[in-house]
Amino acid sequence: MSAIKWRKFPRRVQVFYRPGIHGGAGFTLLETLVGLTLLGVMLILIYSSLNIGLRAWDTGERRVSEASQQRVVQSFLRRELSQLFPVRWRGIAESKIAFEGSKSELKFVTTQTLGAAVREGGLQWGHLYVADEQASSGERRRVLFIKRSAFNLQSGDWDGLEAAKPIALIVGIKAFEIGYYGAENEVTDPQWSTEWNYPLRMPQLIKITLQVDNGRDVPPLIVNVRLGEEAG
């Protein structure tokens, strides 16, 4: 043990201390305030960095999820449109293939059943279109829908699709366009158009171009119609 020393203070007050234990000076009030301020600034910077990192992570995950969903939808549409079946209406006197295509919607008959009731040889008619939908927050968004139902060969129009339940494929559509590549007959050269006006023929190619609300352009989907143009 170190020896106890005595120190003289004014007013004849004497205290004893151990050297090296109470010899250091403490912090002043100003130094304490400056230290707390610097600590607060450091905590704010750390929190801001973590917050930015978390938001960047969430944004990246959301974009990856959206891109994955878009690839799934494109794969589904590719299978859907590649199995178009150009069957002719039997409920009308005019010879006409059950296929209608415009810039914003497409009505068709396909051999892909999606697990629905199988009748009329397993054919189903479908309707691909974009419509407005109101979200729970009150915001209105454009959504890519598809309707599917068992096809009725005795029909003469698309009334059977009205009762079909729409299935949302992509939410937040900014721009949507369907193009068709084909010719009116064997003589004329095929070309692209946004309307299909040839009731006795099917297009050779179908192209779907869309853009989502986040500004990202989805790669155009071009599908080759496998069956013959005048089948059915």
PDB file of C-alpha atoms in Angstrom:
ATOM      1  CA  MET A   1       0.000   0.000   0.000  1.00  0.00           C
ATOM      2  CA  SER A   2       1.170   3.474  -0.788  1.00  0.00           C
ATOM      3  CA  ALA A   3       1.675   5.812   2.078  1.00  0.00           C
ATOM      4  CA  ILE A   4      -1.135   8.173   2.989  1.00  0.00           C
ATOM      5  CA  LYS A   5      -0.179  11.777   2.453  1.00  0.00           C
ATOM      6  CA  TRP A   6      -1.752  14.858   3.807  1.00  0.00           C
ATOM      7  CA  ARG A   7      -2.490  18.032   1.892  1.00  0.00           C
ATOM      8  CA  LYS A   8      -3.203  21.389   3.394  1.00  0.00           C
ATOM      9  CA  PHE A   9      -6.260  23.317   2.240  1.00  0.00           C
ATOM     10  CA  PRO A  10      -7.488  26.806   3.087  1.00  0.00           C
ATOM     11  CA  ARG A  11      -9.520  27.209   6.244  1.00  0.00           C
ATOM     12  CA  ARG A  12      -7.350  24.555   7.836  1.00  0.00           C
ATOM     13  CA  VAL A  13      -9.214  21.625   6.323  1.00  0.00           C
ATOM     14  CA  GLN A  14      -7.016  18.598   5.839  1.00  0.00           C
ATOM     15  CA  VAL A  15      -7.905  15.503   3.790  1.00  0.00           C
ATOM     16  CA  PHE A  16      -5.951  12.431   2.885  1.00  0.00           C
ATOM     17  CA  TYR A  17      -5.755  10.869  -0.572  1.00  0.00           C
ATOM     18  CA  ARG A  18      -3.899   8.206  -2.455  1.00  0.00           C
ATOM     19  CA  PRO A  19      -1.755   9.455  -5.352  1.00  0.00           C
ATOM     20  CA  GLY A  20      -2.995   8.253  -8.768  1.00  0.00           C
ATOM     21  CA  ILE A  21      -6.610   7.673  -7.631  1.00  0.00           C
ATOM     22  CA  HIS A  22      -8.139  11.130  -7.238  1.00  0.00           C
ATOM     23  CA  GLY A  23      -5.404  13.128  -8.890  1.00  0.00           C
ATOM     24  CA  GLY A  24      -7.109  13.494 -12.394  1.00  0.00           C
ATOM     25  CA  ALA A  25      -9.363  16.446 -13.166  1.00  0.00           C
ATOM     26  CA  GLY A  26     -13.072  15.860 -14.158  1.00  0.00           C
ATOM     27  CA  PHE A  27     -15.051  17.131 -17.202  1.00  0.00           C
ATOM     28  CA  THR A  28     -16.494  20.588 -17.214  1.00  0.00           C
ATOM     29  CA  LEU A  29     -20.164  21.201 -18.081  1.00  0.00           C
ATOM     30  CA  LEU A  30     -19.205  22.606 -21.473  1.00  0.00           C
ATOM     31  CA  GLU A  31     -17.107  19.554 -22.332  1.00  0.00           C
ATOM     32  CA  THR A  32     -19.980  17.253 -21.300  1.00  0.00           C
ATOM     33  CA  LEU A  33     -22.452  19.124 -23.509  1.00  0.00           C
ATOM     34  CA  VAL A  34     -20.061  19.032 -26.466  1.00  0.00           C
ATOM     35  CA  GLY A  35     -19.516  15.279 -25.986  1.00  0.00           C
ATOM     36  CA  LEU A  36     -23.257  14.586 -25.789  1.00  0.00           C
ATOM     37  CA  THR A  37     -23.840  16.681 -28.901  1.00  0.00           C
ATOM     38  CA  LEU A  38     -21.199  14.785 -30.864  1.00  0.00           C
ATOM     39  CA  LEU A  39     -22.643  11.486 -29.640  1.00  0.00           C
ATOM     40  CA  GLY A  40     -26.117  12.551 -30.778  1.00  0.00           C
ATOM     41  CA  VAL A  41     -24.803  13.541 -34.213  1.00  0.00           C
ATOM     42  CA  MET A  42     -23.043  10.181 -34.562  1.00  0.00           C
ATOM     43  CA  LEU A  43     -26.204   8.289 -33.597  1.00  0.00           C
ATOM     44  CA  ILE A  44     -28.224  10.289 -36.140  1.00  0.00           C
ATOM     45  CA  LEU A  45     -25.687   9.507 -38.876  1.00  0.00           C
ATOM     46  CA  ILE A  46     -25.678   5.802 -37.976  1.00  0.00           C
ATOM     47  CA  TYR A  47     -29.499   5.682 -37.950  1.00  0.00           C
ATOM     48  CA  SER A  48     -29.690   7.521 -41.289  1.00  0.00           C
ATOM     49  CA  SER A  49     -27.196   5.115 -42.846  1.00  0.00           C
ATOM     50  CA  LEU A  50     -29.126   2.103 -41.568  1.00  0.00           C
ATOM     51  CA  ASN A  51     -32.411   3.592 -42.758  1.00  0.00           C
ATOM     52  CA  ILE A  52     -31.019   4.257 -46.245  1.00  0.00           C
ATOM     53  CA  GLY A  53     -29.617   0.745 -46.366  1.00  0.00           C
ATOM     54  CA  LEU A  54     -32.926  -0.801 -45.351  1.00  0.00           C
ATOM     55  CA  ARG A  55     -34.848   1.244 -47.907  1.00  0.00           C
ATOM     56  CA  ALA A  56     -32.387   0.293 -50.628  1.00  0.00           C
ATOM     57  CA  TRP A  57     -32.755  -3.357 -49.601  1.00  0.00           C
ATOM     58  CA  ASP A  58     -36.551  -3.140 -49.687  1.00  0.00           C
ATOM     59  CA  THR A  59     -36.469  -1.390 -53.081  1.00  0.00           C
ATOM     60  CA  GLY A  60     -34.142  -4.031 -54.476  1.00  0.00           C
ATOM     61  CA  GLU A  61     -36.312  -6.856 -53.154  1.00  0.00           C
ATOM     62  CA  ARG A  62     -39.443  -5.216 -54.576  1.00  0.00           C
ATOM     63  CA  ARG A  63     -37.845  -4.794 -58.003  1.00  0.00           C
ATOM     64  CA  VAL A  64     -36.589  -8.374 -57.999  1.00  0.00           C
ATOM     65  CA  SER A  65     -40.070  -9.574 -57.021  1.00  0.00           C
ATOM     66  CA  GLU A  66     -41.704  -7.467 -59.741  1.00  0.00           C
ATOM     67  CA  ALA A  67     -39.233  -8.671 -62.364  1.00  0.00           C
ATOM     68  CA  SER A  68     -39.787 -12.276 -61.292  1.00  0.00           C
ATOM     69  CA  GLN A  69     -43.556 -11.855 -61.481  1.00  0.00           C
ATOM     70  CA  GLN A  70     -43.287 -10.274 -64.924  1.00  0.00           C
ATOM     71  CA  ARG A  71     -41.199 -13.196 -66.159  1.00  0.00           C
ATOM     72  CA  VAL A  72     -43.784 -15.634 -64.801  1.00  0.00           C
ATOM     73  CA  VAL A  73     -46.597 -13.717 -66.513  1.00  0.00           C
ATOM     74  CA  GLN A  74     -44.684 -13.585 -69.786  1.00  0.00           C
ATOM     75  CA  SER A  75     -44.019 -17.313 -69.610  1.00  0.00           C
ATOM     76  CA  PHE A  76     -47.711 -17.937 -68.943  1.00  0.00           C
ATOM     77  CA  LEU A  77     -48.820 -15.718 -71.836  1.00  0.00           C
ATOM     78  CA  ARG A  78     -46.307 -17.365 -74.146  1.00  0.00           C
ATOM     79  CA  ARG A  79     -47.769 -20.801 -73.388  1.00  0.00           C
ATOM     80  CA  GLU A  80     -51.281 -19.382 -73.585  1.00  0.00           C
ATOM     81  CA  LEU A  81     -50.922 -17.724 -76.984  1.00  0.00           C
ATOM     82  CA  SER A  82     -48.784 -20.454 -78.498  1.00  0.00           C
ATOM     83  CA  GLN A  83     -51.698 -22.870 -78.035  1.00  0.00           C
ATOM     84  CA  LEU A  84     -54.355 -20.778 -79.756  1.00  0.00           C
ATOM     85  CA  PHE A  85     -56.896 -22.869 -81.620  1.00  0.00           C
ATOM     86  CA  PRO A  86     -58.613 -21.173 -84.593  1.00  0.00           C
ATOM     87  CA  VAL A  87     -61.985 -22.870 -84.242  1.00  0.00           C
ATOM     88  CA  ARG A  88     -64.921 -21.504 -86.244  1.00  0.00           C
ATOM     89  CA  TRP A  89     -68.166 -20.355 -84.667  1.00  0.00           C
ATOM     90  CA  ARG A  90     -71.040 -22.798 -85.158  1.00  0.00           C
ATOM     91  CA  GLY A  91     -73.815 -20.605 -83.796  1.00  0.00           C
ATOM     92  CA  ILE A  92     -73.765 -18.222 -86.741  1.00  0.00           C
ATOM     93  CA  ALA A  93     -74.319 -18.693 -90.460  1.00  0.00           C
ATOM     94  CA  GLU A  94     -71.207 -16.732 -91.399  1.00  0.00           C
ATOM     95  CA  SER A  95     -67.923 -18.638 -91.443  1.00  0.00           C
ATOM     96  CA  LYS A  96     -65.758 -16.859 -88.890  1.00  0.00           C
ATOM     97  CA  ILE A  97     -62.867 -17.877 -86.641  1.00  0.00           C
ATOM     98  CA  ALA A  98     -63.352 -17.263 -82.926  1.00  0.00           C
ATOM     99  CA  PHE A  99     -60.541 -14.739 -82.653  1.00  0.00           C
ATOM    100  CA  GLU A 100     -60.723 -10.976 -82.148  1.00  0.00           C
ATOM    101  CA  GLY A 101     -57.724  -8.752 -81.672  1.00  0.00           C
ATOM    102  CA  SER A 102     -57.388  -5.028 -81.094  1.00  0.00           C
ATOM    103  CA  LYS A 103     -54.734  -2.705 -79.710  1.00  0.00           C
ATOM    104  CA  SER A 104     -55.914  -3.024 -76.105  1.00  0.00           C
ATOM    105  CA  GLU A 105     -57.562  -6.460 -75.841  1.00  0.00           C
ATOM    106  CA  LEU A 106     -57.504  -9.956 -77.252  1.00  0.00           C
ATOM    107  CA  LYS A 107     -60.222 -12.603 -77.349  1.00  0.00           C
ATOM    108  CA  PHE A 108     -59.224 -16.115 -78.358  1.00  0.00           C
ATOM    109  CA  VAL A 109     -59.747 -19.867 -77.984  1.00  0.00           C
ATOM    110  CA  THR A 110     -56.975 -22.001 -76.533  1.00  0.00           C
ATOM    111  CA  THR A 111     -56.293 -25.640 -75.814  1.00  0.00           C
ATOM    112  CA  GLN A 112     -54.731 -24.828 -72.424  1.00  0.00           C
ATOM    113  CA  THR A 113     -57.408 -25.655 -69.853  1.00  0.00           C
ATOM    114  CA  LEU A 114     -55.897 -24.270 -66.603  1.00  0.00           C
ATOM    115  CA  GLY A 115     -57.665 -27.015 -64.658  1.00  0.00           C
ATOM    116  CA  ALA A 116     -61.151 -25.773 -65.526  1.00  0.00           C
ATOM    117  CA  ALA A 117     -64.043 -28.002 -66.517  1.00  0.00           C
ATOM    118  CA  VAL A 118     -63.197 -29.886 -69.694  1.00  0.00           C
ATOM    119  CA  ARG A 119     -65.862 -29.917 -72.360  1.00  0.00           C
ATOM    120  CA  GLU A 120     -66.053 -29.321 -76.110  1.00  0.00           C
ATOM    121  CA  GLY A 121     -62.782 -31.176 -76.564  1.00  0.00           C
ATOM    122  CA  GLY A 122     -60.994 -29.344 -73.766  1.00  0.00           C
ATOM    123  CA  LEU A 123     -61.131 -25.933 -75.462  1.00  0.00           C
ATOM    124  CA  GLN A 124     -61.426 -22.717 -73.497  1.00  0.00           C
ATOM    125  CA  TRP A 125     -61.964 -19.166 -74.562  1.00  0.00           C
ATOM    126  CA  GLY A 126     -59.998 -16.348 -73.057  1.00  0.00           C
ATOM    127  CA  HIS A 127     -60.004 -12.581 -72.827  1.00  0.00           C
ATOM    128  CA  LEU A 128     -56.803 -10.582 -72.232  1.00  0.00           C
ATOM    129  CA  TYR A 129     -57.364  -6.900 -71.440  1.00  0.00           C
ATOM    130  CA  VAL A 130     -56.398  -3.928 -69.268  1.00  0.00           C
ATOM    131  CA  ALA A 131     -58.893  -2.258 -66.935  1.00  0.00           C
ATOM    132  CA  ASP A 132     -58.899   0.192 -64.020  1.00  0.00           C
ATOM    133  CA  GLU A 133     -59.102  -1.181 -60.486  1.00  0.00           C
ATOM    134  CA  GLN A 134     -59.497   0.733 -57.230  1.00  0.00           C
ATOM    135  CA  ALA A 135     -57.067  -0.312 -54.492  1.00  0.00           C
ATOM    136  CA  SER A 136     -57.973  -0.476 -50.797  1.00  0.00           C
ATOM    137  CA  SER A 137     -56.206   2.867 -50.310  1.00  0.00           C
ATOM    138  CA  GLY A 138     -58.570   4.493 -52.814  1.00  0.00           C
ATOM    139  CA  GLU A 139     -55.926   4.783 -55.527  1.00  0.00           C
ATOM    140  CA  ARG A 140     -56.970   3.730 -59.009  1.00  0.00           C
ATOM    141  CA  ARG A 141     -54.532   1.525 -60.902  1.00  0.00           C
ATOM    142  CA  ARG A 142     -54.538  -0.103 -64.320  1.00  0.00           C
ATOM    143  CA  VAL A 143     -54.328  -3.877 -64.155  1.00  0.00           C
ATOM    144  CA  LEU A 144     -53.705  -6.533 -66.795  1.00  0.00           C
ATOM    145  CA  PHE A 145     -56.473  -9.130 -66.496  1.00  0.00           C
ATOM    146  CA  ILE A 146     -57.276 -12.432 -68.129  1.00  0.00           C
ATOM    147  CA  LYS A 147     -60.592 -14.275 -68.162  1.00  0.00           C
ATOM    148  CA  ARG A 148     -60.947 -17.969 -68.891  1.00  0.00           C
ATOM    149  CA  SER A 149     -63.999 -20.180 -69.317  1.00  0.00           C
ATOM    150  CA  ALA A 150     -64.947 -23.454 -70.982  1.00  0.00           C
ATOM    151  CA  PHE A 151     -65.673 -22.804 -74.644  1.00  0.00           C
ATOM    152  CA  ASN A 152     -69.133 -23.425 -76.089  1.00  0.00           C
ATOM    153  CA  LEU A 153     -68.931 -24.338 -79.768  1.00  0.00           C
ATOM    154  CA  GLN A 154     -72.607 -23.542 -80.316  1.00  0.00           C
ATOM    155  CA  SER A 155     -72.133 -19.915 -79.364  1.00  0.00           C
ATOM    156  CA  GLY A 156     -71.955 -17.170 -81.915  1.00  0.00           C
ATOM    157  CA  ASP A 157     -70.275 -14.521 -79.759  1.00  0.00           C
ATOM    158  CA  TRP A 158     -68.264 -14.027 -76.575  1.00  0.00           C
ATOM    159  CA  ASP A 159     -71.154 -13.778 -74.109  1.00  0.00           C
ATOM    160  CA  GLY A 160     -69.918 -16.832 -72.217  1.00  0.00           C
ATOM    161  CA  LEU A 161     -66.904 -14.852 -71.004  1.00  0.00           C
ATOM    162  CA  GLU A 162     -68.969 -12.252 -69.169  1.00  0.00           C
ATOM    163  CA  ALA A 163     -69.534 -14.490 -66.139  1.00  0.00           C
ATOM    164  CA  ALA A 164     -65.897 -15.617 -65.965  1.00  0.00           C
ATOM    165  CA  LYS A 165     -63.879 -14.380 -63.011  1.00  0.00           C
ATOM    166  CA  PRO A 166     -61.038 -12.025 -64.005  1.00  0.00           C
ATOM    167  CA  ILE A 167     -57.535 -12.933 -62.838  1.00  0.00           C
ATOM    168  CA  ALA A 168     -55.065 -10.090 -62.243  1.00  0.00           C
ATOM    169  CA  LEU A 169     -51.719 -10.728 -63.929  1.00  0.00           C
ATOM    170  CA  ILE A 170     -49.792  -7.450 -63.494  1.00  0.00           C
ATOM    171  CA  VAL A 171     -50.803  -4.475 -61.334  1.00  0.00           C
ATOM    172  CA  GLY A 172     -49.709  -0.966 -62.258  1.00  0.00           C
ATOM    173  CA  ILE A 173     -49.818  -0.893 -66.050  1.00  0.00           C
ATOM    174  CA  LYS A 174     -48.693   2.402 -67.580  1.00  0.00           C
ATOM    175  CA  ALA A 175     -48.844   1.451 -71.269  1.00  0.00           C
ATOM    176  CA  PHE A 176     -50.161  -1.641 -73.033  1.00  0.00           C
ATOM    177  CA  GLU A 177     -50.347  -2.570 -76.711  1.00  0.00           C
ATOM    178  CA  ILE A 178     -50.974  -5.720 -78.726  1.00  0.00           C
ATOM    179  CA  GLY A 179     -49.686  -6.132 -82.277  1.00  0.00           C
ATOM    180  CA  TYR A 180     -50.501  -8.726 -84.927  1.00  0.00           C
ATOM    181  CA  TYR A 181     -48.371  -9.930 -87.815  1.00  0.00           C
ATOM    182  CA  GLY A 182     -50.034 -11.611 -90.746  1.00  0.00           C
ATOM    183  CA  ALA A 183     -51.702 -11.217 -94.115  1.00  0.00           C
ATOM    184  CA  GLU A 184     -55.261 -11.219 -95.422  1.00  0.00           C
ATOM    185  CA  ASN A 185     -54.536 -14.007 -97.906  1.00  0.00           C
ATOM    186  CA  GLU A 186     -51.736 -15.956 -99.529  1.00  0.00           C
ATOM    187  CA  VAL A 187     -51.097 -13.242-102.112  1.00  0.00           C
ATOM    188  CA  THR A 188     -50.537 -10.176 -99.931  1.00  0.00           C
ATOM    189  CA  ASP A 189     -47.409  -9.725 -97.848  1.00  0.00           C
ATOM    190  CA  PRO A 190     -47.740 -10.036 -94.053  1.00  0.00           C
ATOM    191  CA  GLN A 191     -47.277  -6.905 -91.981  1.00  0.00           C
ATOM    192  CA  TRP A 192     -47.678  -5.644 -88.403  1.00  0.00           C
ATOM    193  CA  SER A 193     -50.888  -3.934 -87.289  1.00  0.00           C
ATOM    194  CA  THR A 194     -52.694  -3.142 -84.039  1.00  0.00           C
ATOM    195  CA  GLU A 195     -56.030  -4.482 -85.302  1.00  0.00           C
ATOM    196  CA  TRP A 196     -56.783  -7.941 -86.686  1.00  0.00           C
ATOM    197  CA  ASN A 197     -59.524  -7.577 -89.294  1.00  0.00           C
ATOM    198  CA  TYR A 198     -59.335 -10.901 -91.097  1.00  0.00           C
ATOM    199  CA  PRO A 199     -62.069 -13.182 -89.688  1.00  0.00           C
ATOM    200  CA  LEU A 200     -61.047 -16.183 -91.797  1.00  0.00           C
ATOM    201  CA  ARG A 201     -57.379 -16.209 -90.827  1.00  0.00           C
ATOM    202  CA  MET A 202     -55.156 -16.164 -87.773  1.00  0.00           C
ATOM    203  CA  PRO A 203     -52.070 -13.984 -87.318  1.00  0.00           C
ATOM    204  CA  GLN A 204     -48.662 -15.572 -87.633  1.00  0.00           C
ATOM    205  CA  LEU A 205     -47.191 -13.632 -84.712  1.00  0.00           C
ATOM    206  CA  ILE A 206     -48.627 -11.800 -81.721  1.00  0.00           C
ATOM    207  CA  LYS A 207     -46.606  -9.126 -79.898  1.00  0.00           C
ATOM    208  CA  ILE A 208     -47.442  -7.724 -76.463  1.00  0.00           C
ATOM    209  CA  THR A 209     -45.691  -4.543 -75.335  1.00  0.00           C
ATOM    210  CA  LEU A 210     -46.255  -3.061 -71.894  1.00  0.00           C
ATOM    211  CA  GLN A 211     -44.729  -0.623 -69.446  1.00  0.00           C
ATOM    212  CA  VAL A 212     -45.324  -0.601 -65.691  1.00  0.00           C
ATOM    213  CA  ASP A 213     -45.795   2.390 -63.382  1.00  0.00           C
ATOM    214  CA  ASN A 214     -42.256   2.280 -61.971  1.00  0.00           C
ATOM    215  CA  GLY A 215     -40.945   3.327 -65.373  1.00  0.00           C
ATOM    216  CA  ARG A 216     -39.307   0.036 -66.243  1.00  0.00           C
ATOM    217  CA  ASP A 217     -39.921  -1.267 -69.747  1.00  0.00           C
ATOM    218  CA  VAL A 218     -40.816  -4.920 -69.847  1.00  0.00           C
ATOM    219  CA  PRO A 219     -39.209  -6.712 -72.828  1.00  0.00           C
ATOM    220  CA  PRO A 220     -41.756  -7.184 -75.634  1.00  0.00           C
ATOM    221  CA  LEU A 221     -43.308 -10.636 -75.828  1.00  0.00           C
ATOM    222  CA  ILE A 222     -43.514 -12.079 -79.347  1.00  0.00           C
ATOM    223  CA  VAL A 223     -45.347 -15.381 -79.720  1.00  0.00           C
ATOM    224  CA  ASN A 224     -45.427 -17.572 -82.786  1.00  0.00           C
ATOM    225  CA  VAL A 225     -48.896 -19.009 -83.399  1.00  0.00           C
ATOM    226  CA  ARG A 226     -48.144 -22.679 -84.002  1.00  0.00           C
ATOM    227  CA  LEU A 227     -51.304 -23.874 -85.704  1.00  0.00           C
ATOM    228  CA  GLY A 228     -52.076 -23.173 -89.345  1.00  0.00           C
ATOM    229  CA  GLU A 229     -53.604 -19.821 -90.180  1.00  0.00           C
ATOM    230  CA  GLU A 230     -56.737 -21.383 -91.691  1.00  0.00           C
ATOM    231  CA  ALA A 231     -57.129 -24.331 -89.283  1.00  0.00           C
ATOM    232  CA  GLY A 232     -60.422 -25.039 -87.577  1.00  0.00           C
TER     233      GLY A 232
END
